[in-house]
Coordinates of C-alpha atoms and ligand atoms in Angstrom, one line a residue:
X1 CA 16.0 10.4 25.6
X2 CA 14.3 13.6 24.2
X3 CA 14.7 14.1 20.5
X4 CA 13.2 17.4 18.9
X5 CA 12.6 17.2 15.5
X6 CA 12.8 21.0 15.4
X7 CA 12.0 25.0 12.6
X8 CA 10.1 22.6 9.9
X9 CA 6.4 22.6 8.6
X10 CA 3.9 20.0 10.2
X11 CA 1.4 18.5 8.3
X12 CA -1.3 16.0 9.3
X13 CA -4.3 14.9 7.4
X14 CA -6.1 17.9 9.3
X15 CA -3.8 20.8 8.2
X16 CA -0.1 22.4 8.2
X17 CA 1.2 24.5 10.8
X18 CA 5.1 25.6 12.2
X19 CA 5.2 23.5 14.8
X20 CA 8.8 21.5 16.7
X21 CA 7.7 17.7 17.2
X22 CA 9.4 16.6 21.0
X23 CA 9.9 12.5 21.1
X24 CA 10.3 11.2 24.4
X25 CA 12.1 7.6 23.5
X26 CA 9.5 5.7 21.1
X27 CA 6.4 8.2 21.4
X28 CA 5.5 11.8 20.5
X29 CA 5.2 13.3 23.6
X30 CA 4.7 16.9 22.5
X31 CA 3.9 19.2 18.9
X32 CA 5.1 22.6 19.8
X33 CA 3.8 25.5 17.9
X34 CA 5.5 28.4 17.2
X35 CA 3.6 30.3 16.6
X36 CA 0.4 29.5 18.4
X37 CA -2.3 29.1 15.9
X38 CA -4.3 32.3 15.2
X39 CA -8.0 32.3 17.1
X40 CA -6.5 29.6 19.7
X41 CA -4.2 30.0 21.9
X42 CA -4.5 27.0 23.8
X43 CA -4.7 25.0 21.0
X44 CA -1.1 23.0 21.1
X45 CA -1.0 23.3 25.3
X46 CA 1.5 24.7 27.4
X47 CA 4.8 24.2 26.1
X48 CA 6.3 21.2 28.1
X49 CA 9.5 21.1 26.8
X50 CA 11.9 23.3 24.2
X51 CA 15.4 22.8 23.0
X52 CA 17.3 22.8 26.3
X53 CA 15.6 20.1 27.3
X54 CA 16.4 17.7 24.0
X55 CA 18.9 15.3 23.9
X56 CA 18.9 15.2 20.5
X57 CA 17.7 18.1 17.7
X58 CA 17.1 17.2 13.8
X59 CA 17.1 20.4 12.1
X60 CA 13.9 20.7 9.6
X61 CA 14.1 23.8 8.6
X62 CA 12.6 24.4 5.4
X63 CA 11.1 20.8 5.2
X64 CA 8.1 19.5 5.6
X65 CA 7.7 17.2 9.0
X66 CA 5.2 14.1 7.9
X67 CA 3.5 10.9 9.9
X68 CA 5.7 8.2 8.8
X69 CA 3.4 6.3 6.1
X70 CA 1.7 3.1 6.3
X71 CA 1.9 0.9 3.1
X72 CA -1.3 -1.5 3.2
X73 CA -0.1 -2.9 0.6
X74 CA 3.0 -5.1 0.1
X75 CA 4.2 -8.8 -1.2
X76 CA 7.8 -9.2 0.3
X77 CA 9.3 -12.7 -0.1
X78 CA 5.9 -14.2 -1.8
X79 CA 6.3 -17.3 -3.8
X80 CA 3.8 -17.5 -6.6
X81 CA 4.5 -20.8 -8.3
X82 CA 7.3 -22.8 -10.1
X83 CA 9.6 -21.9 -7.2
X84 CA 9.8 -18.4 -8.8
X85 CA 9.1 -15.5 -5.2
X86 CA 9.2 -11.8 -5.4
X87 CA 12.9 -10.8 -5.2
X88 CA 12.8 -7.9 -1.8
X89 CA 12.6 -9.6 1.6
X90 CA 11.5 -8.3 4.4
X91 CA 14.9 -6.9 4.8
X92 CA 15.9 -5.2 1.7
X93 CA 11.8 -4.3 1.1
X94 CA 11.6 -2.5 4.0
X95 CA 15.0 -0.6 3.7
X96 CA 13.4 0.7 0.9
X97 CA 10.0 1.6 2.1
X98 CA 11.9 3.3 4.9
X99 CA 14.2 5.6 2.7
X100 CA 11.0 6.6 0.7
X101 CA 9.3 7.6 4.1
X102 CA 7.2 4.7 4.9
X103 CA 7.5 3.2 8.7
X104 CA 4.9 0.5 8.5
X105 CA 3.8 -2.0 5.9
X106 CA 1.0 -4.8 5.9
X107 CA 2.3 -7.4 4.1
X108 CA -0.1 -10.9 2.9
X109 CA 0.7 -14.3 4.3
X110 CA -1.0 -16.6 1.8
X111 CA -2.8 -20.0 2.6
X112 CA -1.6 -22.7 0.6
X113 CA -4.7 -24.6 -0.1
X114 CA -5.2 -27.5 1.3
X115 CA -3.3 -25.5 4.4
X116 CA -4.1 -24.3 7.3
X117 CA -4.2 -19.9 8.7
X118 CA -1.9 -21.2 11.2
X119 CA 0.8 -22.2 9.3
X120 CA 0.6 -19.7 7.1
X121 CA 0.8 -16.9 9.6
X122 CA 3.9 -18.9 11.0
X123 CA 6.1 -18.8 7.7
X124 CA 4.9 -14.8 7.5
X125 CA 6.4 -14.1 11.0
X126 CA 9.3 -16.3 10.2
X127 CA 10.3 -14.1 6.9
X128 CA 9.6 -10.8 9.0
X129 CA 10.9 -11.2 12.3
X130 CA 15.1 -10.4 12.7
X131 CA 14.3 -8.8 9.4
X132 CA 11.9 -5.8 8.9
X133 CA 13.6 -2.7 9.7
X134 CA 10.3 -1.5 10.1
X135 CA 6.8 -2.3 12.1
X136 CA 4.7 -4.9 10.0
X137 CA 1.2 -6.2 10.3
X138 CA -0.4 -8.9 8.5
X139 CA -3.9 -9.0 6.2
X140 CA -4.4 -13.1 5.6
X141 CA -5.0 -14.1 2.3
X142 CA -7.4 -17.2 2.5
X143 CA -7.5 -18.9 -1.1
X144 CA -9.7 -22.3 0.6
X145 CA -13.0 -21.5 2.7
X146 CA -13.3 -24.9 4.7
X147 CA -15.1 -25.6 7.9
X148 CA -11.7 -25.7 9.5
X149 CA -10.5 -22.9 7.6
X150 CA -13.9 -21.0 9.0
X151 CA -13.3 -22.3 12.6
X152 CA -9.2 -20.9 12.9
X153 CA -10.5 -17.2 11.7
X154 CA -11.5 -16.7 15.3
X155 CA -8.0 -17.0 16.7
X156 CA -6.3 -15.4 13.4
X157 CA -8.2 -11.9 14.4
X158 CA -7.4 -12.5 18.0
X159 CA -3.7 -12.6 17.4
X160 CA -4.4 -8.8 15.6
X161 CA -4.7 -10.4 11.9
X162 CA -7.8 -8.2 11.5
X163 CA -7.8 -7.7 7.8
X164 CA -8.5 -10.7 5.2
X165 CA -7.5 -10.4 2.0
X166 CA -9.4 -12.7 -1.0
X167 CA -9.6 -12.8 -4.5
X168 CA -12.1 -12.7 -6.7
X169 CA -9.5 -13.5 -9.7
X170 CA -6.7 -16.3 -10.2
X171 CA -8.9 -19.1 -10.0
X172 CA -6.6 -22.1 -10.7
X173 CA -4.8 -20.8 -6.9
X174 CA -6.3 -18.3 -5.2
X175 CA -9.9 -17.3 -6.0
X176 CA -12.8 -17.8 -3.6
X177 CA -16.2 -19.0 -5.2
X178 CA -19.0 -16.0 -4.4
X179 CA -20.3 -18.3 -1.7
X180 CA -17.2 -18.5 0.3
X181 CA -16.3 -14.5 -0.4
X182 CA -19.9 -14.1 1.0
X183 CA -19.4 -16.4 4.0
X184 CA -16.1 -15.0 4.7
X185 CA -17.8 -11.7 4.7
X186 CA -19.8 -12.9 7.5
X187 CA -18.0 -14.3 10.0
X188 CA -15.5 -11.0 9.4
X189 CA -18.5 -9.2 10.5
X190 CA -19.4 -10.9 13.2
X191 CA -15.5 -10.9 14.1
X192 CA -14.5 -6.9 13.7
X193 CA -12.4 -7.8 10.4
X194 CA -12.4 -6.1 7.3
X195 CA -12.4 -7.9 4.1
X196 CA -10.2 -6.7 1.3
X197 CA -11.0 -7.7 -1.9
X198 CA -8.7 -7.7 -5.4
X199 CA -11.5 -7.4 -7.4
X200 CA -11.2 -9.0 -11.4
X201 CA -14.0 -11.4 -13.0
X202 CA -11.3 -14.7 -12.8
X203 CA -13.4 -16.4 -14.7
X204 CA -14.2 -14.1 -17.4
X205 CA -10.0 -13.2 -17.4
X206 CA -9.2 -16.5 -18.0
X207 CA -11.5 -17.1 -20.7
X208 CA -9.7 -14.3 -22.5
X209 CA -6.7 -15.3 -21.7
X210 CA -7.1 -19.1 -23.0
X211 CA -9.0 -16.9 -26.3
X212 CA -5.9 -14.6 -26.7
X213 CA -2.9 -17.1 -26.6
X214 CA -4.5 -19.8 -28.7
X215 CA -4.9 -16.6 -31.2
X216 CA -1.3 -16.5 -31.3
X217 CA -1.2 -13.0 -29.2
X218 CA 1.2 -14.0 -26.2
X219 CA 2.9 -10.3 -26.5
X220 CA 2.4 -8.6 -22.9
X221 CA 0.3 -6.1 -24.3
X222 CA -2.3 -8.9 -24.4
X223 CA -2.3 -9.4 -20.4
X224 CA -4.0 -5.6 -20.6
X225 CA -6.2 -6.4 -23.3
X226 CA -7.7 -9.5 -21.6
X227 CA -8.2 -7.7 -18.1
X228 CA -10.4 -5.0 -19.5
X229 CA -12.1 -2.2 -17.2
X230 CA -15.2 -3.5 -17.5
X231 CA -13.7 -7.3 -15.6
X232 CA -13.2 -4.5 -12.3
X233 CA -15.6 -3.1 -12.7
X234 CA -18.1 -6.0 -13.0
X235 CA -16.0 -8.0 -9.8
X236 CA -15.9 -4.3 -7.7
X237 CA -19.8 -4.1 -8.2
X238 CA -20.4 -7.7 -7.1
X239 CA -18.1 -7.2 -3.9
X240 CA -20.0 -3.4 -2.6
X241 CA -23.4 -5.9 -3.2
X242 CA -21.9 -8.7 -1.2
X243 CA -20.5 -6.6 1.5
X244 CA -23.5 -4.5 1.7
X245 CA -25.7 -8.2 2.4
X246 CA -23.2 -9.2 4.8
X247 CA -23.3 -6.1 6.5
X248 CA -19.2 -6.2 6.3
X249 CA -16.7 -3.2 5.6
X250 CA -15.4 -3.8 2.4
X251 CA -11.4 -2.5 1.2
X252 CA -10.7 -2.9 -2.3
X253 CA -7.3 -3.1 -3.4
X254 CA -5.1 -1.5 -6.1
X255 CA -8.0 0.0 -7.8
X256 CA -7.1 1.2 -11.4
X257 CA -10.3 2.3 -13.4
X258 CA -13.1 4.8 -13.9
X259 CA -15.4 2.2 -13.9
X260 CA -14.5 1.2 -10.4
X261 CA -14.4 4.9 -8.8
X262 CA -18.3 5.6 -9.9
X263 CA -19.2 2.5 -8.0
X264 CA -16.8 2.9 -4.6
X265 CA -17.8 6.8 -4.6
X266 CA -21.8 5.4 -5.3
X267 CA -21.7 3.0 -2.4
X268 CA -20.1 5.3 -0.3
X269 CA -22.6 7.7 -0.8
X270 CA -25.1 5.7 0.6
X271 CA -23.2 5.3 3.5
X272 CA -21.9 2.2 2.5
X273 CA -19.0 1.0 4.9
X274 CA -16.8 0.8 1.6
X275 CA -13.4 1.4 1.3
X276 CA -10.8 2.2 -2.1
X277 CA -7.6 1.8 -2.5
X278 CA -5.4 2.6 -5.6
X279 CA -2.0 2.3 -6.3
X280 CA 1.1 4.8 -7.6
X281 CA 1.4 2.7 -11.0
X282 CA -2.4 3.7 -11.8
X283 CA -1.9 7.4 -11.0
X284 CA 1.6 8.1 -12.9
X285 CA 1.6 5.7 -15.6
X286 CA -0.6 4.4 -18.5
X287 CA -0.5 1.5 -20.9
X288 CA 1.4 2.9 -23.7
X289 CA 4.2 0.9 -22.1
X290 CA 3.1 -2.0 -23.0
X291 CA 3.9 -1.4 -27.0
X292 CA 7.4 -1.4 -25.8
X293 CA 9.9 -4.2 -26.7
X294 CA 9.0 -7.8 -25.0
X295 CA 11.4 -7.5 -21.9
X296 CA 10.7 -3.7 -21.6
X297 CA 7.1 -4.3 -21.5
X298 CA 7.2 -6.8 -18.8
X299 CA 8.4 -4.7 -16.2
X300 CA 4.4 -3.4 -16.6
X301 CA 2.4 -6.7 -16.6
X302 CA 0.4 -6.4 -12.6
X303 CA -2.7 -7.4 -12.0
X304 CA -4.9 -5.1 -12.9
X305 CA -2.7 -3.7 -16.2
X306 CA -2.0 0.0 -16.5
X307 CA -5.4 2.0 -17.8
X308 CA -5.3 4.6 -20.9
X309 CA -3.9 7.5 -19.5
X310 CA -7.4 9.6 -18.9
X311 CA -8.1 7.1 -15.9
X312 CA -5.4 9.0 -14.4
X313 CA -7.3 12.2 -13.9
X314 CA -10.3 10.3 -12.4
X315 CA -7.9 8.4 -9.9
X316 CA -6.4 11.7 -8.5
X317 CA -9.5 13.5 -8.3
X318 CA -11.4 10.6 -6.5
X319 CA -8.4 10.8 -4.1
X320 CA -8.7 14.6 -3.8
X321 CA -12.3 14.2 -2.5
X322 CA -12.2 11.0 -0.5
X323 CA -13.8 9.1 -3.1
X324 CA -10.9 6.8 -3.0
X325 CA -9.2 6.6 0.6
X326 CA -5.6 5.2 0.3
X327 CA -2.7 5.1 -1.9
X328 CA -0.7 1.1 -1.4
X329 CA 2.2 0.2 -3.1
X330 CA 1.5 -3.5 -4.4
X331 CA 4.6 -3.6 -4.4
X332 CA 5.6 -6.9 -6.0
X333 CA 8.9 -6.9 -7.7
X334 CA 10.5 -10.2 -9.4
X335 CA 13.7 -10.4 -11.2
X336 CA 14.0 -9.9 -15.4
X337 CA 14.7 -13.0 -16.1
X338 CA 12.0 -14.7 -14.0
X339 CA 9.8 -12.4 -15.9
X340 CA 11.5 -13.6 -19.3
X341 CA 9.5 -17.5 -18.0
X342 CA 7.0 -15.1 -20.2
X343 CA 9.0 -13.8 -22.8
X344 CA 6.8 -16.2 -25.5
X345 CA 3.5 -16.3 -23.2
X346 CA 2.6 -13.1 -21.3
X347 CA -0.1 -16.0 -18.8
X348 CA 3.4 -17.3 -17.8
X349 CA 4.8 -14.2 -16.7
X350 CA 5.1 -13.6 -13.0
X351 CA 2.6 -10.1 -12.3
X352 CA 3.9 -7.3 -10.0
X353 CA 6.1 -4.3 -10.3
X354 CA 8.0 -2.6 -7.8
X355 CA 7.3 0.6 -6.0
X356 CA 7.6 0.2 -2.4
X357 CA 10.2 3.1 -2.3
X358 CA 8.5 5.6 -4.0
X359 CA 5.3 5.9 -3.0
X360 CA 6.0 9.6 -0.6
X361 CA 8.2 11.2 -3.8
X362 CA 5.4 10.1 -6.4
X363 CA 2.8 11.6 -4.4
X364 CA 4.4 14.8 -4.2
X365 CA 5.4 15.6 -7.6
X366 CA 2.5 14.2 -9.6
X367 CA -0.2 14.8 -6.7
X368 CA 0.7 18.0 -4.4
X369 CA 3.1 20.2 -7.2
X370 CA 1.0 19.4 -9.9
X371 CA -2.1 20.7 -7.7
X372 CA -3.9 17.5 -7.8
X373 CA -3.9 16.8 -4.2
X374 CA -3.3 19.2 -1.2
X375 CA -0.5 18.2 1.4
X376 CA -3.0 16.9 4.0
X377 CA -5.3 14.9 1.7
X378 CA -1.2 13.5 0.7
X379 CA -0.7 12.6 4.2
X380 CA -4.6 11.0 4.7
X381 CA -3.7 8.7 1.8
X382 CA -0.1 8.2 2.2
X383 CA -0.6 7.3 6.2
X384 CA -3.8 8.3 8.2
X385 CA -5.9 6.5 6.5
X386 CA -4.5 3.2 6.0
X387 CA -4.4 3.3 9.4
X388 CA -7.5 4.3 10.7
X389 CA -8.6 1.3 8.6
X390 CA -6.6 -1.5 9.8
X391 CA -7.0 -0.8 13.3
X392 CA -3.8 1.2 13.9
X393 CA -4.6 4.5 14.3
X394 CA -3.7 7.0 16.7
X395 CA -0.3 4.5 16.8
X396 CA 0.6 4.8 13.6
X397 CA 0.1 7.7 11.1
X398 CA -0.1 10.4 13.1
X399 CA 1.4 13.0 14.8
X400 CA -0.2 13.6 17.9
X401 CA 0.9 13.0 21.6
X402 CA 1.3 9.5 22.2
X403 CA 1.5 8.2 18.9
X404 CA 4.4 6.4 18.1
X405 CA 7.4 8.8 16.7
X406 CA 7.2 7.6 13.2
X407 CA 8.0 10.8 11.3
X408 CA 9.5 11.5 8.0
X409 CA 11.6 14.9 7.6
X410 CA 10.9 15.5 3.8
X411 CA 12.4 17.8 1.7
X412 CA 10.4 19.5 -1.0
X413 CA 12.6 21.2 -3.3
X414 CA 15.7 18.7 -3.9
X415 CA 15.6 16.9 -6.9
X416 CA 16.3 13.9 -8.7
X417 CA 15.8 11.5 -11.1
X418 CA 14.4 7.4 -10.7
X419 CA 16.8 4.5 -11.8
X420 CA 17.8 1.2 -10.9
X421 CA 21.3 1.8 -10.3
X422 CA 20.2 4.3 -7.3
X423 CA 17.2 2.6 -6.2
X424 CA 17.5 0.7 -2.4
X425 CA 14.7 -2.2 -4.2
X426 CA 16.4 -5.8 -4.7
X427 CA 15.5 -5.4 -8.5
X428 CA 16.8 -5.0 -11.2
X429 CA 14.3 -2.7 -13.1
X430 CA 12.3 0.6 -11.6
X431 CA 8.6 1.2 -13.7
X432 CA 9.9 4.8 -13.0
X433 CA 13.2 4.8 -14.7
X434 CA 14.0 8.0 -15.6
X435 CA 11.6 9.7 -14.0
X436 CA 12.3 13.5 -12.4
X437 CA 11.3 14.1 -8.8
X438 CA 11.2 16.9 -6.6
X439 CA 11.3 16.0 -3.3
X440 CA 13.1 13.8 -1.4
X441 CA 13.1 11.9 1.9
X442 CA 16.4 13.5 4.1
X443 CA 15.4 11.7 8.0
X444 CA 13.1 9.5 9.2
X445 CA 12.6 8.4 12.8
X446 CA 10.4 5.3 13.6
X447 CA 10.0 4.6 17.1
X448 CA 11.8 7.4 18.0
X449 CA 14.7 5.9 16.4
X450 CA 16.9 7.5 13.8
X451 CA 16.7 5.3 10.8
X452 CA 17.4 7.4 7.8
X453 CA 19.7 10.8 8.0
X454 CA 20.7 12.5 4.8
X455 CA 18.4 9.9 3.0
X456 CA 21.0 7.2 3.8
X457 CA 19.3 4.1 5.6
X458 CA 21.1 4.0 9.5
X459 CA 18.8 1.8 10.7
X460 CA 19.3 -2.1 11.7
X461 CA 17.8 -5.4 10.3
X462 CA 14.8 -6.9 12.3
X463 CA 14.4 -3.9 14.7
X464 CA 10.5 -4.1 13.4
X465 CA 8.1 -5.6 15.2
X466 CA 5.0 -6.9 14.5
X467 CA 1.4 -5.0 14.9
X468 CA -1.1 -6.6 16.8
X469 CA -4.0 -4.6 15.2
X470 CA -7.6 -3.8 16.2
X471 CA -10.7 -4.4 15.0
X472 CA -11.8 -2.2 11.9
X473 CA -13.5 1.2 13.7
X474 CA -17.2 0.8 13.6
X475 CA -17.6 4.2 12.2
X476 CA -16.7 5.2 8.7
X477 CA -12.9 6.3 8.2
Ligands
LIG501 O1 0.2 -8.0 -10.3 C1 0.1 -8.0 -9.0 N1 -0.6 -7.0 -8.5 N2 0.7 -8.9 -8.3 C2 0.6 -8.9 -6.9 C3 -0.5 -9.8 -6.4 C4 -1.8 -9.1 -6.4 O2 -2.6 -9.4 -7.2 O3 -2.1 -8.1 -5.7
LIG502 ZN1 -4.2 -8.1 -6.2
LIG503 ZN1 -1.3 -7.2 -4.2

């Protein structure tokens, strides 16, 4: 079956061009220029194939045709303690990341401690499988470094688990000692994994925390003041220094401050196989929120808080010029009233937000029409890049011959407005309520089949499968 996705602009993280994109059942078989491009005739081929020969032709005039994007970033179905677990499941999360344009997630199975890889990888492919619309890979979270733990890692990156994910905060559940981060560091080496890191002092956070509430300050606003810049920055420093020793490519996560770009951009510099990611919350919002009302305010406590609203200039820009490398969701979502468990104590409140669904639309109307960020540096962050990194890449995020025919038909110029009542997220807030947009999602096609037309999902539970990935490129990304 030949679909041609057919009069609309393509853009890849290399440029934009009028170009027809010809899907021969789940891959890209062909990107047709119209025009050919000036200087280079040759450049797109002969043309194999046009209109007659399609079975199928989505009209993209006047839009934009994108790689689908790849979400590094994601916590669907994750239980995090007094039987309270984020509220999208694989199913309803990735109906939502697929109406805002993404076709591929990595989401974190978590070792219990005192468990083993194995079974947590299990429970992570039971939750996905028969439900992810979408393709999925997995980055394991180890929160207990034993000498069995160290022996499984072998067959974890074998099964194309090539990513780790550790934590250099949460100490009373998931935090690694810098021994174990280090030791992880080197076997991922030595393995073709890449380590990703969330990257706050534990220690130092608790301390505050323990300071703050027996001060009598247990308003949200206090989870920001007691993860100040300075505990990522501190924790980001230690990790490029570890990495560096171990010889390991380093990813941090969700990164949210000044503090923490100087050092990524520094290391990187170097030549430093270092990696940054941050997050739509850090680039759109600020934490004025959290003066809000209690239960307003909650919606915004994550891990790291929201920064003073300069940050926000330095985040974009870092993106701009590859300073920072990819833009993941984190998206974490949990009901209001498991987020009221806090209402009296902010350290009881469950941290995450969700955002899984707006990643693409966020991106363009804060990043590419307010100039911030050209339309292929969008498409390095939103898709390329993440995966280049985790081993998927030409597969996923692009749009070249071969590549699986995840593509997102996105139109610029409609308009409209955040809220929970429209929103596809199981949840029953948005951090964006009420904000504008211009630009919305109208088809997108993952493995060559149609799962969003006119922005309404049409796709079918569990038709995801998941990525076996490779090992992290040996070159920089
Ligand atoms: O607050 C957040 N970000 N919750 C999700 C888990 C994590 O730390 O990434
Ligand atoms: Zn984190
Ligand atoms: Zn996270």
């Amino acid at each position: 079956m030949y679909t041609l996705i057919a009069g609309g602009k393509v853009v890849t993280s290399t440029g934009a061009r009028d170009a027809d994109v010809l899907v021969d059942g789940e891959t890209i078989a062909a990107i047709i220029d119209r025009e050919p491009p000036q200087g280079n005739p040759a450049a797109s081929g002969p043309a194999p194939a046009g209109p007659a020969r399609a079975d199928r032709i989505v009209d993209a005039t006047g839009r934009y045709v994108l790689p689908g994007g790849v979400d590094p970033h994601t916590h669907l179905d994750l239980p995090v303690g007094g039987g309270v677990v984020s509220s999208d499941d694989f199913e309803t999360g990735t109906i939502a990341a697929a109406c805002g344009g993404t076709t591929t997630i990595v989401d974190f199975p978590t070792q219990v401690r005192g468990g083993s890889l194995a079974e947590a990888l299990d429970t992570w492919h039971a939750k996905a499988a028969g439900r992810s619309v979408i393709d999925y890979g997995f980055h394991m979270i180890v929160s207990d470094l034993t000498p069995a733990t160290e022996r499984e890692l072998g067959d974890i990156v074998r099964d194309g688990v090539t990513s780790l994910k550790l934590f250099m905060a949460y100490p009373d559940r998931l935090m690694l000692d810098d021994g174990m981060i280090f030791r992880a560091m080197e076997i991922s080496r030595d393995l073709g994994a890449i380590v990703c890191l969330h990257a706050e002092n534990g220690h130092v956070v608790d301390a505050l925390v323990r300071g703050a509430v027996a001060a009598g300050h247990t308003a949200p606003r206090y989870h920001a003041v007691t993860r100040p810049p300075e505990v990522e920055a501190e924790a980001v420093q230690r990790a490029i220094t570890m990495a560096g020793l171990a010889r390991c490519p380093l990813y941090i996560v969700h990164v949210s401050t000044a503090h923490a770009v100087v050092r990524i951009a520094e290391a990187r510099r170097r030549g430093a196989a270092v990696y940054g990611e941050t997050c739509p919350q850090y680039l759109c919002l600020d934490e004025s929120v959290y003066e809000r009302d209690v239960m307003e305010a909650a919606k915004y406590v994550m891990s790291p808080p929201l920064r003073p609203r300069w940050m926000q200039a330095w985040l974009w820009e870092a993106l701009d010029q590859a300073d920072l490398q990819t833009v993941g969701t984190d998206h974490c979502p949990f009901w209001l009233r498991d987020k009221a468990r806090g209402r009296d104590d902010f350290s009881k409140m469950p941290n995450g937000a969700p955002g899984i669904e707006h990643r693409l639309a966020l991106l363009h109307a804060r990043g590419v029409r307010a100039g911030r960020l050209s339309w292929p540096r969008l498409v390095d962050v939103f898709a390329t890049a993440p995966a280049r990194i985790f081993g998927l890449h030409p597969r996923k995020g692009a749009l070249e011959p071969g590549s699986d025919a995840d593509v997102v038909v996105f139109d610029p110029n409609a308009r409209r407005t955040i809220s929970t009542a429209t929103h596809r997220m199981r949840v029953d807030s948005d951090p964006y309520e009420g904000v504008e947009v211009d630009g919305v999602v109208d088809t997108v096609l993952a493995r060559g089949e149609v799962i969003v037309e006119r922005g309404e999902f049409v796709g079918r539970a569990g038709r995801g499968t998941f990525l076996r990935r490779g090992p992290h490129p040996p070159s920089r990304g």
